Short mmCIF file of C-alpha atoms in Angstrom, two decimals:
data_model
loop_
_atom_site.label_atom_id
_atom_site.label_comp_id
_atom_site.label_asym_id
_atom_site.label_seq_id
_atom_site.Cartn_x
_atom_site.Cartn_y
_atom_site.Cartn_z
CA MET A 1181 14.00 4.75 -11.64
CA GLU A 1182 15.99 3.91 -8.55
CA ALA A 1183 14.83 2.85 -5.10
CA ALA A 1184 15.89 5.31 -2.39
CA GLU A 1185 18.71 4.07 -0.17
CA SER A 1186 17.71 6.28 2.77
CA ILE A 1187 14.66 8.32 3.71
CA ARG A 1188 13.34 10.12 6.76
CA ALA A 1189 11.01 7.90 8.77
CA ALA A 1190 8.73 10.92 9.22
CA GLU A 1191 8.08 11.05 5.48
CA LEU A 1192 7.22 7.37 5.20
CA VAL A 1193 5.04 7.33 8.34
CA GLY A 1194 3.53 10.66 7.28
CA ALA A 1195 2.41 9.09 4.00
CA LEU A 1196 0.88 6.24 5.98
CA SER A 1197 -0.96 8.76 8.16
CA LEU A 1198 -2.54 10.40 5.10
CA ALA A 1199 -3.98 7.02 4.12
CA THR A 1200 -5.33 6.42 7.63
CA ASP A 1201 -7.03 9.82 7.52
CA LEU A 1202 -8.80 8.65 4.37
CA GLY A 1203 -9.77 5.42 6.10
CA THR A 1204 -11.26 7.21 9.11
CA GLY A 1205 -13.14 9.93 7.25
CA GLN A 1206 -10.85 12.74 8.40
CA PRO A 1207 -9.34 15.63 6.44
CA LEU A 1208 -5.89 14.71 5.21
CA GLU A 1209 -4.16 17.06 7.62
CA HIS A 1210 -5.64 15.44 10.76
CA ALA A 1211 -2.85 13.04 11.80
CA LEU A 1212 -0.15 15.49 10.76
CA ARG A 1213 -1.81 18.27 12.74
CA THR A 1214 -2.23 15.94 15.71
CA ALA A 1215 1.53 15.35 15.69
CA VAL A 1216 2.27 19.09 15.57
CA LEU A 1217 -0.20 19.88 18.38
CA ALA A 1218 1.05 17.01 20.53
CA MET A 1219 4.65 18.19 20.18
CA ARG A 1220 3.78 21.78 21.07
CA LEU A 1221 1.72 20.67 24.06
CA GLY A 1222 4.46 18.27 25.16
CA GLU A 1223 7.04 21.04 25.15
CA ARG A 1224 4.83 23.14 27.41
CA ALA A 1225 4.31 20.12 29.68
CA ASP A 1226 8.10 19.75 30.08
CA ALA A 1227 8.17 16.32 28.44
CA SER A 1228 11.63 14.82 28.14
CA ALA A 1229 13.40 14.56 24.79
CA GLU A 1230 12.69 10.84 24.71
CA GLU A 1231 8.99 11.37 25.52
CA LEU A 1232 8.69 13.98 22.78
CA ALA A 1233 10.32 11.68 20.24
CA ASP A 1234 7.87 8.90 21.17
CA THR A 1235 4.91 11.31 21.14
CA TYR A 1236 5.68 12.38 17.58
CA TYR A 1237 5.44 8.88 16.10
CA VAL A 1238 2.57 7.82 18.36
CA ALA A 1239 0.57 10.73 16.94
CA LEU A 1240 1.35 9.81 13.33
CA LEU A 1241 0.70 6.10 13.84
CA HIS A 1242 -2.27 6.22 16.21
CA ALA A 1243 -4.88 5.37 13.54
CA SER A 1244 -2.75 3.01 11.45
CA GLY A 1245 -4.81 0.03 12.63
CA CYS A 1246 -8.01 1.60 11.33
CA THR A 1247 -8.60 -1.00 8.59
CA SER A 1248 -8.26 -4.01 10.89
CA ASN A 1249 -12.02 -4.35 11.44
CA GLY A 1250 -13.29 -2.86 8.19
CA HIS A 1251 -15.14 -6.00 7.13
CA GLU A 1252 -16.84 -6.49 10.50
CA ALA A 1253 -17.74 -2.81 10.75
CA THR A 1254 -19.39 -2.97 7.34
CA LEU A 1255 -21.60 -5.85 8.46
CA LEU A 1256 -22.87 -3.72 11.37
CA PHE A 1257 -22.85 -0.19 9.97
CA GLY A 1258 -23.24 -0.85 6.23
CA GLU A 1259 -19.88 0.86 5.56
CA ASP A 1260 -16.55 1.35 7.33
CA ILE A 1261 -15.63 5.05 7.05
CA GLU A 1262 -18.48 7.48 7.73
CA HIS A 1263 -19.43 6.01 11.10
CA ARG A 1264 -15.80 6.20 12.31
CA ALA A 1265 -15.70 9.94 11.78
CA ALA A 1266 -18.95 10.31 13.76
CA PHE A 1267 -17.83 8.03 16.59
CA PHE A 1268 -14.70 10.08 17.28
CA LEU A 1269 -16.91 13.05 18.17
CA ILE A 1270 -18.92 11.36 20.91
CA ASP A 1271 -17.95 10.61 24.50
CA PRO A 1272 -17.86 6.77 24.56
CA ALA A 1273 -18.16 6.80 28.37
CA ASP A 1274 -21.61 8.39 28.09
CA PRO A 1275 -24.22 5.64 27.47
CA SER A 1276 -26.75 8.09 26.04
CA GLN A 1277 -24.28 9.29 23.40
CA VAL A 1278 -23.31 5.71 22.52
CA ARG A 1279 -26.98 4.72 22.07
CA ALA A 1280 -27.64 7.80 19.94
CA PHE A 1281 -24.64 6.89 17.80
CA TYR A 1282 -25.88 3.32 17.29
CA ASN A 1283 -29.39 4.57 16.56
CA ALA A 1284 -27.99 6.78 13.81
CA TYR A 1285 -25.54 4.40 12.16
CA VAL A 1286 -26.35 0.71 12.77
CA GLY A 1287 -28.05 -1.26 9.99
CA PRO A 1288 -28.85 1.50 7.48
CA GLY A 1289 -31.58 0.49 5.06
CA ARG A 1290 -32.72 -2.44 7.20
CA PRO A 1291 -36.33 -2.73 8.45
CA PRO A 1292 -36.85 -0.95 11.81
CA GLU A 1293 -37.33 -4.18 13.75
CA VAL A 1294 -34.10 -5.61 12.31
CA ARG A 1295 -32.19 -2.44 13.13
CA GLU A 1296 -33.50 -2.49 16.69
CA ARG A 1297 -32.32 -6.05 17.20
CA MET A 1298 -28.89 -5.17 15.79
CA ILE A 1299 -28.63 -2.12 18.07
CA GLU A 1300 -29.61 -4.09 21.18
CA ALA A 1301 -27.17 -6.84 20.30
CA ALA A 1302 -24.35 -4.32 19.89
CA LEU A 1303 -25.18 -2.56 23.17
CA SER A 1304 -25.36 -5.84 25.06
CA ASP A 1305 -21.97 -7.00 23.79
CA PRO A 1306 -19.43 -4.31 24.71
CA ALA A 1307 -16.66 -6.89 24.40
CA ARG A 1308 -17.07 -6.75 20.61
CA ALA A 1309 -16.22 -3.06 20.52
CA ARG A 1310 -13.36 -3.52 22.99
CA ASP A 1311 -11.89 -6.29 20.84
CA SER A 1312 -12.08 -4.06 17.76
CA PHE A 1313 -10.28 -1.20 19.47
CA ALA A 1314 -7.68 -3.58 20.91
CA ALA A 1315 -7.01 -4.95 17.42
CA MET A 1316 -6.48 -1.45 16.05
CA CYS A 1317 -3.94 -0.74 18.78
CA GLU A 1318 -2.15 -4.04 18.21
CA VAL A 1319 -1.86 -3.45 14.46
CA ALA A 1320 -0.39 0.03 15.07
CA GLN A 1321 2.07 -1.52 17.52
CA ARG A 1322 3.10 -4.12 14.95
CA PHE A 1323 3.74 -1.45 12.33
CA ALA A 1324 5.89 0.51 14.79
CA GLY A 1325 7.79 -2.70 15.49
CA TRP A 1326 8.37 -3.36 11.79
CA LEU A 1327 9.93 0.07 11.48
CA GLU A 1328 11.97 -0.43 14.68
CA LEU A 1329 10.93 2.99 15.95
CA GLY A 1330 11.48 2.06 19.59
CA PRO A 1331 9.80 0.26 22.50
CA GLY A 1332 8.36 3.46 23.99
CA ILE A 1333 6.30 4.07 20.86
CA GLU A 1334 5.01 0.51 20.77
CA ALA A 1335 4.10 0.66 24.46
CA ALA A 1336 2.21 3.96 24.15
CA LEU A 1337 0.20 2.78 21.12
CA GLU A 1338 -1.55 0.26 23.36
CA TYR A 1339 -3.36 3.18 25.01
CA VAL A 1340 -4.73 5.03 21.97
CA PHE A 1341 -8.28 4.47 23.26
CA ALA A 1342 -7.50 4.76 26.99
CA ARG A 1343 -8.83 7.51 29.26
CA TRP A 1344 -7.51 9.39 32.28
CA ASP A 1345 -10.45 8.09 34.36
CA GLY A 1346 -9.80 4.45 33.46
CA LYS A 1347 -13.04 4.05 31.47
CA GLY A 1348 -11.34 3.52 28.14
CA LEU A 1349 -9.29 0.66 26.75
CA PRO A 1350 -7.65 -1.16 28.45
CA ARG A 1351 -10.27 -0.98 31.19
CA ASP A 1352 -9.32 0.29 34.64
CA VAL A 1353 -5.98 1.69 33.42
CA GLY A 1354 -5.72 5.46 33.73
CA GLY A 1355 -4.08 8.39 35.43
CA GLU A 1356 -0.30 8.36 35.70
CA GLU A 1357 -0.29 4.70 34.63
CA LEU A 1358 -0.79 5.93 31.06
CA PRO A 1359 2.45 6.83 29.26
CA LEU A 1360 2.81 10.56 28.73
CA PRO A 1361 2.94 10.21 24.90
CA ALA A 1362 -0.50 8.54 25.02
CA ARG A 1363 -1.92 11.28 27.26
CA LEU A 1364 -0.58 13.97 24.94
CA LEU A 1365 -2.10 12.12 21.99
CA HIS A 1366 -5.57 12.07 23.58
CA VAL A 1367 -5.65 15.84 24.00
CA ALA A 1368 -4.04 16.69 20.65
CA ARG A 1369 -6.08 14.17 18.65
CA ASP A 1370 -9.46 15.29 20.00
CA PHE A 1371 -8.54 18.93 19.73
CA SER A 1372 -7.71 18.39 16.05
CA LEU A 1373 -10.96 16.47 15.51
CA PHE A 1374 -13.15 19.17 17.04
CA LEU A 1375 -11.14 21.96 15.44
CA THR A 1376 -12.26 20.57 12.08
CA ALA A 1377 -15.78 19.60 13.11
CA ALA A 1378 -16.79 22.67 15.11
CA GLY A 1379 -14.03 25.29 15.28
CA PRO A 1380 -11.58 26.48 17.97
CA ASP A 1381 -14.16 27.66 20.53
CA ASP A 1382 -15.94 24.31 20.63
CA ALA A 1383 -12.59 22.47 20.62
CA ARG A 1384 -11.56 24.46 23.70
CA ALA A 1385 -14.91 23.70 25.33
CA VAL A 1386 -14.42 19.96 24.79
CA LEU A 1387 -11.00 20.11 26.47
CA GLU A 1388 -12.48 21.90 29.45
CA ARG A 1389 -15.54 19.64 29.68
CA ARG A 1390 -13.58 16.38 29.50
CA SER A 1391 -10.68 17.56 31.66
CA GLY A 1392 -9.99 14.99 34.38
CA THR A 1393 -12.19 12.35 32.76
CA ALA A 1394 -11.02 11.63 29.20
CA TYR A 1395 -7.89 13.76 29.51
CA ASP A 1396 -5.05 14.30 31.94
CA LEU A 1397 -6.27 17.26 33.98
CA ARG A 1398 -2.96 19.13 33.76
CA LEU A 1399 -2.56 18.60 30.00
CA ALA A 1400 -6.15 19.61 29.26
CA GLU A 1401 -5.74 22.81 31.28
CA LEU A 1402 -2.43 23.55 29.56
CA GLY A 1403 -4.05 23.02 26.17
CA ALA A 1404 -7.00 25.24 26.92
CA ARG A 1405 -4.88 27.98 28.50
CA HIS A 1406 -2.27 28.05 25.74
CA LEU A 1407 -4.63 27.34 22.85
CA GLY A 1408 -3.53 30.40 20.89
CA ASP A 1409 0.17 29.57 21.19
CA VAL A 1410 -0.32 25.88 20.43
CA CYS A 1411 -2.21 26.70 17.24
CA ALA A 1412 -0.08 29.70 16.25
CA GLU A 1413 0.87 29.98 12.61
CA LEU A 1414 -0.68 26.64 11.67
CA ASP A 1415 -1.34 26.84 7.95
CA GLU A 1416 -3.46 23.93 6.73
CA THR A 1417 -1.91 24.20 3.28
CA ARG A 1418 1.55 23.62 4.82
CA MET A 1419 0.64 20.91 7.30
CA TRP A 1420 3.11 18.44 5.78
CA GLU A 1421 5.95 20.91 6.24
CA HIS A 1422 4.75 21.74 9.78
CA ALA A 1423 4.79 18.05 10.68
CA LEU A 1424 8.26 17.38 9.27
CA GLU A 1425 9.64 20.45 10.99
CA SER A 1426 8.13 19.27 14.30
CA GLU A 1427 10.08 16.00 14.44
CA PRO A 1428 12.53 16.28 17.32
CA SER A 1429 16.24 15.67 16.87
CA PRO A 1430 17.90 13.40 16.10
CA ARG A 1431 15.61 12.82 13.15
CA VAL A 1432 15.08 9.16 12.36
CA ARG A 1433 16.20 7.83 8.98
CA LEU A 1434 15.39 4.45 7.44
CA ASP A 1435 17.71 2.47 5.17
CA GLY A 1436 16.81 -0.23 2.66
CA ASP A 1437 15.35 -2.82 5.04
CA GLY A 1438 13.52 -0.15 7.04
CA ILE A 1439 12.03 1.35 3.88
CA ASP A 1440 10.94 -2.10 2.72
CA ALA A 1441 9.28 -2.64 6.11
CA GLY A 1442 7.37 0.59 5.60
CA PHE A 1443 6.11 -0.54 2.22
CA ALA A 1444 5.13 -3.87 3.73
CA ALA A 1445 3.02 -1.84 6.17
CA PHE A 1446 1.35 -0.06 3.24
CA ALA A 1447 0.48 -3.46 1.75
CA ALA A 1448 -0.82 -4.74 5.08
CA LEU A 1449 -2.97 -1.65 5.64
CA ALA A 1450 -4.61 -2.20 2.25
CA GLY A 1451 -4.90 -5.96 2.77
CA LEU A 1452 -6.60 -5.59 6.16
CA LYS A 1453 -9.31 -3.52 4.50
CA SER A 1454 -11.21 -6.63 3.42
CA PRO A 1455 -10.75 -10.42 3.48
CA TRP A 1456 -10.98 -10.29 -0.31
CA LEU A 1457 -7.81 -8.20 -0.48
CA ARG A 1458 -5.58 -9.92 2.07
CA GLU A 1459 -2.93 -11.23 -0.34
CA HIS A 1460 -3.42 -8.98 -3.34
CA SER A 1461 -0.67 -6.38 -2.84
CA THR A 1462 2.04 -8.91 -1.99
CA ALA A 1463 0.94 -11.15 -4.87
CA VAL A 1464 1.21 -8.22 -7.31
CA ALA A 1465 4.63 -7.28 -5.93
CA ASP A 1466 5.98 -10.82 -6.24
CA LEU A 1467 4.65 -11.21 -9.78
CA ALA A 1468 5.82 -7.79 -10.96
CA GLU A 1469 9.28 -8.36 -9.52
CA ALA A 1470 9.63 -11.78 -11.18
CA ALA A 1471 8.38 -10.43 -14.53
CA ALA A 1472 10.79 -7.51 -14.35
CA TRP A 1473 13.76 -9.82 -13.85
CA ARG A 1474 12.64 -11.88 -16.86
CA LEU A 1475 12.55 -8.73 -18.96
CA GLY A 1476 16.08 -7.73 -17.96
CA VAL A 1477 15.02 -4.67 -15.98
CA PRO A 1478 17.95 -3.16 -13.99
CA ALA A 1479 18.12 -4.23 -10.35
CA GLU A 1480 17.55 -0.72 -8.97
CA THR A 1481 14.36 -0.38 -11.05
CA VAL A 1482 13.14 -3.79 -9.91
CA ALA A 1483 13.42 -2.69 -6.26
CA PHE A 1484 11.58 0.54 -7.09
CA LEU A 1485 8.84 -1.40 -8.91
CA ARG A 1486 8.37 -3.83 -6.02
CA ARG A 1487 7.84 -1.00 -3.54
CA ALA A 1488 5.36 0.68 -5.87
CA ALA A 1489 3.44 -2.59 -6.24
CA LEU A 1490 3.22 -3.01 -2.47
CA ALA A 1491 1.81 0.51 -2.15
CA ALA A 1492 -0.44 0.51 -5.22
CA ASP A 1493 -3.68 -0.29 -3.38
CA LEU A 1494 -3.09 2.01 -0.41
CA GLY A 1495 -5.78 4.33 -1.77
CA ARG A 1496 -8.38 1.58 -1.37
CA VAL A 1497 -8.69 2.54 2.30
CA GLY A 1498 -10.39 5.76 1.23
CA VAL A 1499 -13.23 3.88 -0.51
CA SER A 1500 -15.95 2.22 1.54
CA ASN A 1501 -16.09 -1.55 1.93
CA ALA A 1502 -19.74 -1.20 0.97
CA ILE A 1503 -18.30 -0.85 -2.55
CA TRP A 1504 -15.39 -3.30 -2.38
CA GLU A 1505 -17.59 -6.03 -0.90
CA LYS A 1506 -20.71 -5.44 -2.98
CA PRO A 1507 -21.80 -8.80 -4.45
CA GLY A 1508 -23.46 -7.28 -7.52
CA PRO A 1509 -22.65 -4.78 -10.27
CA LEU A 1510 -21.46 -1.32 -9.22
CA GLY A 1511 -23.46 1.77 -10.02
CA PHE A 1512 -22.08 4.85 -11.77
CA GLY A 1513 -21.26 6.69 -8.56
CA GLU A 1514 -19.66 3.60 -7.05
CA TRP A 1515 -17.47 3.15 -10.10
CA GLU A 1516 -16.38 6.76 -9.87
CA ARG A 1517 -15.25 6.13 -6.27
CA VAL A 1518 -13.35 3.04 -7.39
CA ARG A 1519 -11.62 5.05 -10.09
CA LEU A 1520 -10.38 7.46 -7.42
CA HIS A 1521 -8.38 4.95 -5.41
CA PRO A 1522 -5.21 5.16 -7.58
CA HIS A 1523 -5.43 8.94 -7.21
CA PHE A 1524 -5.61 8.55 -3.42
CA THR A 1525 -2.54 6.30 -3.57
CA GLU A 1526 -0.57 8.82 -5.59
CA ARG A 1527 -1.54 11.74 -3.36
CA ALA A 1528 -0.51 9.91 -0.18
CA PHE A 1529 3.09 10.09 -1.43
CA ALA A 1530 2.94 13.35 -3.37
CA GLN A 1531 4.08 15.61 -0.51
CA SER A 1532 7.38 13.76 -0.09
CA GLN A 1533 10.06 14.55 -2.64
CA ALA A 1534 11.66 11.16 -1.95
CA LEU A 1535 8.44 9.16 -2.23
CA ALA A 1536 6.52 11.05 -4.92
CA PRO A 1537 8.05 9.10 -7.87
CA ILE A 1538 6.96 5.81 -6.28
CA GLY A 1539 3.49 7.29 -5.81
CA VAL A 1540 3.28 8.16 -9.50
CA LEU A 1541 4.16 4.59 -10.50
CA ALA A 1542 1.92 3.06 -7.83
CA GLY A 1543 -0.99 5.24 -8.95
CA SER A 1544 -0.67 3.99 -12.54
CA HIS A 1545 -1.61 0.36 -11.93
CA HIS A 1546 -4.97 0.66 -13.68
CA GLU A 1547 -3.72 2.59 -16.73
CA ARG A 1548 -4.04 0.98 -20.18
CA LEU A 1549 -2.13 1.52 -23.44
CA ASP A 1550 -5.23 2.68 -25.33
CA GLY A 1551 -6.08 5.34 -22.74
CA SER A 1552 -9.10 3.45 -21.37
CA GLY A 1553 -7.61 3.05 -17.88
CA TYR A 1554 -7.69 5.29 -14.82
CA HIS A 1555 -7.10 7.58 -13.03
CA ARG A 1556 -5.18 9.71 -15.55
CA GLY A 1557 -6.16 7.95 -18.78
CA LEU A 1558 -2.53 7.66 -19.88
CA ARG A 1559 -1.76 5.95 -23.17
CA GLY A 1560 0.99 4.59 -25.39
CA LEU A 1561 4.53 5.81 -24.82
CA THR A 1562 3.56 7.68 -21.65
CA LEU A 1563 3.39 4.23 -20.01
CA ASP A 1564 6.96 3.09 -19.53
CA ARG A 1565 7.99 -0.52 -18.96
CA ALA A 1566 7.57 -0.38 -15.18
CA LYS A 1567 3.99 0.92 -15.53
CA ARG A 1568 3.19 -1.78 -18.08
CA ILE A 1569 4.55 -4.52 -15.82
CA LEU A 1570 2.61 -3.24 -12.82
CA ALA A 1571 -0.64 -3.03 -14.79
CA ALA A 1572 -0.33 -6.57 -16.14
CA ALA A 1573 0.70 -8.03 -12.77
CA ASP A 1574 -2.19 -6.30 -10.99
CA CYS A 1575 -4.68 -7.45 -13.63
CA TYR A 1576 -3.56 -11.09 -13.49
CA SER A 1577 -3.41 -11.23 -9.69
CA ALA A 1578 -6.90 -9.75 -9.37
CA MET A 1579 -8.36 -12.27 -11.81
CA ARG A 1580 -6.75 -15.22 -10.01
CA ALA A 1581 -8.34 -14.28 -6.67
CA PRO A 1582 -12.04 -14.49 -5.74
CA ARG A 1583 -14.07 -11.33 -5.39
CA PRO A 1584 -17.55 -10.79 -3.88
CA HIS A 1585 -19.11 -10.62 -7.34
CA ARG A 1586 -17.27 -13.58 -8.94
CA PRO A 1587 -15.12 -16.64 -8.20
CA ALA A 1588 -11.41 -16.73 -8.96
CA LEU A 1589 -10.51 -17.42 -12.58
CA GLU A 1590 -8.59 -20.58 -13.37
CA PRO A 1591 -5.08 -20.02 -14.79
CA ALA A 1592 -6.12 -20.76 -18.38
CA ALA A 1593 -9.07 -18.38 -18.19
CA ALA A 1594 -6.92 -15.65 -16.68
CA GLU A 1595 -4.34 -16.09 -19.43
CA ALA A 1596 -7.05 -15.92 -22.09
CA GLU A 1597 -8.41 -12.72 -20.57
CA LEU A 1598 -4.96 -11.11 -20.53
CA ARG A 1599 -4.46 -12.12 -24.17
CA ARG A 1600 -7.77 -10.46 -25.06
CA GLU A 1601 -6.60 -7.25 -23.40
CA VAL A 1602 -3.44 -7.45 -25.52
CA GLU A 1603 -5.53 -7.90 -28.68
CA LYS A 1604 -7.64 -4.87 -27.73
CA GLY A 1605 -4.50 -2.79 -27.34
CA GLN A 1606 -4.86 -2.35 -23.60
CA LEU A 1607 -1.90 -4.36 -22.28
CA ASP A 1608 1.59 -4.81 -23.70
CA ALA A 1609 2.22 -8.24 -25.30
CA GLU A 1610 5.84 -8.65 -24.17
CA THR A 1611 4.95 -7.63 -20.62
CA VAL A 1612 1.99 -10.00 -20.49
CA ASP A 1613 4.24 -12.85 -21.65
CA ALA A 1614 6.68 -12.05 -18.84
CA VAL A 1615 3.92 -11.89 -16.23
CA LEU A 1616 2.38 -15.15 -17.40
CA ALA A 1617 5.76 -16.87 -17.44
CA ALA A 1618 6.45 -15.59 -13.92
CA ALA A 1619 3.09 -17.02 -12.86
CA GLY A 1620 4.05 -20.46 -14.18
CA HIS A 1621 2.41 -20.45 -17.61
CA ARG A 1622 4.23 -22.07 -20.54
CA ILE A 1623 5.08 -19.29 -22.97
CA PRO A 1624 6.48 -20.40 -26.37
CA ARG A 1625 9.88 -18.87 -27.09
CA PRO A 1626 9.36 -16.54 -30.07
CA ARG A 1627 11.17 -17.48 -33.27
CA ARG A 1628 13.88 -14.90 -33.89
CA GLU A 1629 16.26 -13.94 -36.67
CA LEU A 1630 19.64 -15.60 -36.23
CA PRO A 1631 22.70 -13.36 -35.82
CA ALA A 1632 25.36 -13.01 -38.52
CA GLY A 1633 22.97 -14.38 -41.15
CA LEU A 1634 23.27 -17.97 -39.94
CA THR A 1635 20.89 -20.51 -41.42
CA ARG A 1636 19.01 -22.98 -39.22
CA ARG A 1637 21.30 -25.81 -40.42
CA GLU A 1638 24.37 -23.72 -39.59
CA LEU A 1639 22.95 -23.10 -36.12
CA GLU A 1640 22.57 -26.84 -35.61
CA VAL A 1641 26.20 -27.37 -36.63
CA LEU A 1642 27.34 -24.48 -34.40
CA LEU A 1643 25.59 -25.88 -31.32
CA ALA A 1644 27.14 -29.30 -31.97
CA LEU A 1645 30.56 -27.62 -32.20
CA VAL A 1646 29.90 -25.94 -28.84
CA LEU A 1647 29.30 -29.39 -27.34
CA GLY A 1648 32.70 -30.53 -28.65
CA HIS A 1649 31.39 -33.01 -31.24
CA SER A 1650 33.66 -34.02 -34.14
CA ASN A 1651 32.69 -33.41 -37.76
CA GLN A 1652 31.93 -37.12 -38.17
CA ALA A 1653 29.75 -37.17 -35.03
CA ILE A 1654 27.87 -34.14 -36.28
CA ALA A 1655 27.41 -35.80 -39.67
CA ASP A 1656 26.03 -38.95 -38.07
CA GLU A 1657 23.66 -36.92 -35.87
CA LEU A 1658 22.35 -34.77 -38.73
CA GLY A 1659 22.35 -37.49 -41.40
CA ILE A 1660 24.71 -35.67 -43.75
CA SER A 1661 28.27 -36.31 -44.91
CA ALA A 1662 31.32 -35.23 -42.92
CA LYS A 1663 32.42 -33.19 -45.96
CA THR A 1664 29.16 -31.24 -45.91
CA VAL A 1665 29.64 -30.63 -42.18
CA GLY A 1666 33.07 -29.21 -42.95
CA HIS A 1667 31.58 -26.78 -45.45
CA HIS A 1668 29.01 -25.65 -42.85
CA VAL A 1669 31.77 -25.16 -40.28
CA GLN A 1670 33.76 -22.96 -42.64
CA HIS A 1671 30.66 -20.90 -43.50
CA VAL A 1672 29.97 -20.41 -39.79
CA TYR A 1673 33.55 -19.29 -39.15
CA GLN A 1674 33.40 -16.83 -42.06
CA LYS A 1675 30.03 -15.34 -41.05
CA VAL A 1676 30.97 -15.04 -37.39
CA GLY A 1677 34.52 -13.85 -38.02
CA VAL A 1678 36.46 -16.47 -36.01
CA ARG A 1679 39.10 -19.11 -36.73
CA SER A 1680 38.62 -21.72 -34.01
CA ARG A 1681 36.06 -23.81 -32.16
CA ALA A 1682 36.91 -22.07 -28.90
CA ALA A 1683 36.23 -18.65 -30.37
CA VAL A 1684 32.98 -19.70 -32.03
CA THR A 1685 31.87 -21.18 -28.69
CA VAL A 1686 32.46 -17.85 -26.94
CA TRP A 1687 30.59 -16.08 -29.75
CA ALA A 1688 27.61 -18.42 -29.28
CA PHE A 1689 27.47 -17.53 -25.58
CA GLU A 1690 27.78 -13.83 -26.36
CA HIS A 1691 24.68 -14.05 -28.56
CA ASP A 1692 22.61 -16.11 -26.12
CA LEU A 1693 22.43 -19.12 -28.44
CA VAL A 1694 23.40 -21.73 -25.85
CA HIS A 1695 20.58 -23.10 -23.69
CA GLY A 1696 20.16 -26.29 -21.64
#
């Protein structure tokens, strides 16, 4: 396993967009299709090369801040995914549609009088919604900044929820004040949404109905008039290829630091999902990396493993916070959703030839040696060292952090639990030792057979020789005669195959016998 030295930014951001589709309740081709539609519309609108380049990444990144208010949304709506998909289909400038939305989704399962109070509170505090949308935009801007995609992209991402008539976010900003990439996004995004929800005729009707209010009048008319051309030859089974082919030249590539920034974004997207998960991905990555070094894993594999650890929980965004933040035991159906999140992680990377191997490793973090893990139920030799390290690091890090249904385990309790999983044949003993040592636990050095058939007494004499002690000094230290020390020295020389103290010292270093 080797970490890629260079990769197309479109592939990395495309993988991120698949996860954000999961987090917003959209089909997995939505963000990719939005990028393709925005590019085709931009070409017909005579956008400049620079504007097209910005439009492409704005379209892929526009929902990357979707997890930033997941916890708060769950408190109001009882979950953080289903209501998002419904909200995108209403006109937020129409008070009647907003009230109908709140009536349908706020406080599910609560008594009617409680729901009514929650609805009225939400309607009377529009600043709360504005703050949530602003946070989503800011997170997307930060991710674009991490990847150094360019100031035009960061600037346009501020206007993901803006409108041509100035009734969006930020308030009173509209018309030509909005960057062209943002205006192209608005038309392409909503067209993609309604194409899925209602079909091409209704999607065209939405463009025409909202022309001049939500959308740039000229762009909406262009979209409606050239609908057939804009959607020509779009094959939903090839949407990944369509999106990569749509990136304008010169195509952006990321090197080591840029790739690492992308994987940091994957970890942040998962961490923002819930306060309970804020530090989990980075903690797993740090622990897995340290354990891998202790086990002598090659440097290129360590880098690969760290990236996989950062991305391992990306699939969590596709599972509702109603499950992740449930204070009690999970039901059967809830557990089945939980068991899907490694699959979601793996599939987010599966379309990219460069990223797919990382996705396979990342998606294995809940596998166990006895086949009792998920999502594939792998066992034994099918779990290589990297998979074993990731599983142990994830398990330990999860136990050491609090969760809604339990407090954090103390270090000793977490170690005991890992040891029990080793005894049950679920985790690898050597890997668990490395993870525990990396976490600061004292792990006894296992007694090992000495090389060249040395006895323990001969080892003691050898180590004294390495320190430059004379035969008499060694005799005094060990409480034996100098003559006996001489016999031991000769036996050591014969067994090791050397003739001098200098040579036997080098041999001791070669066999890792010299420690502080």
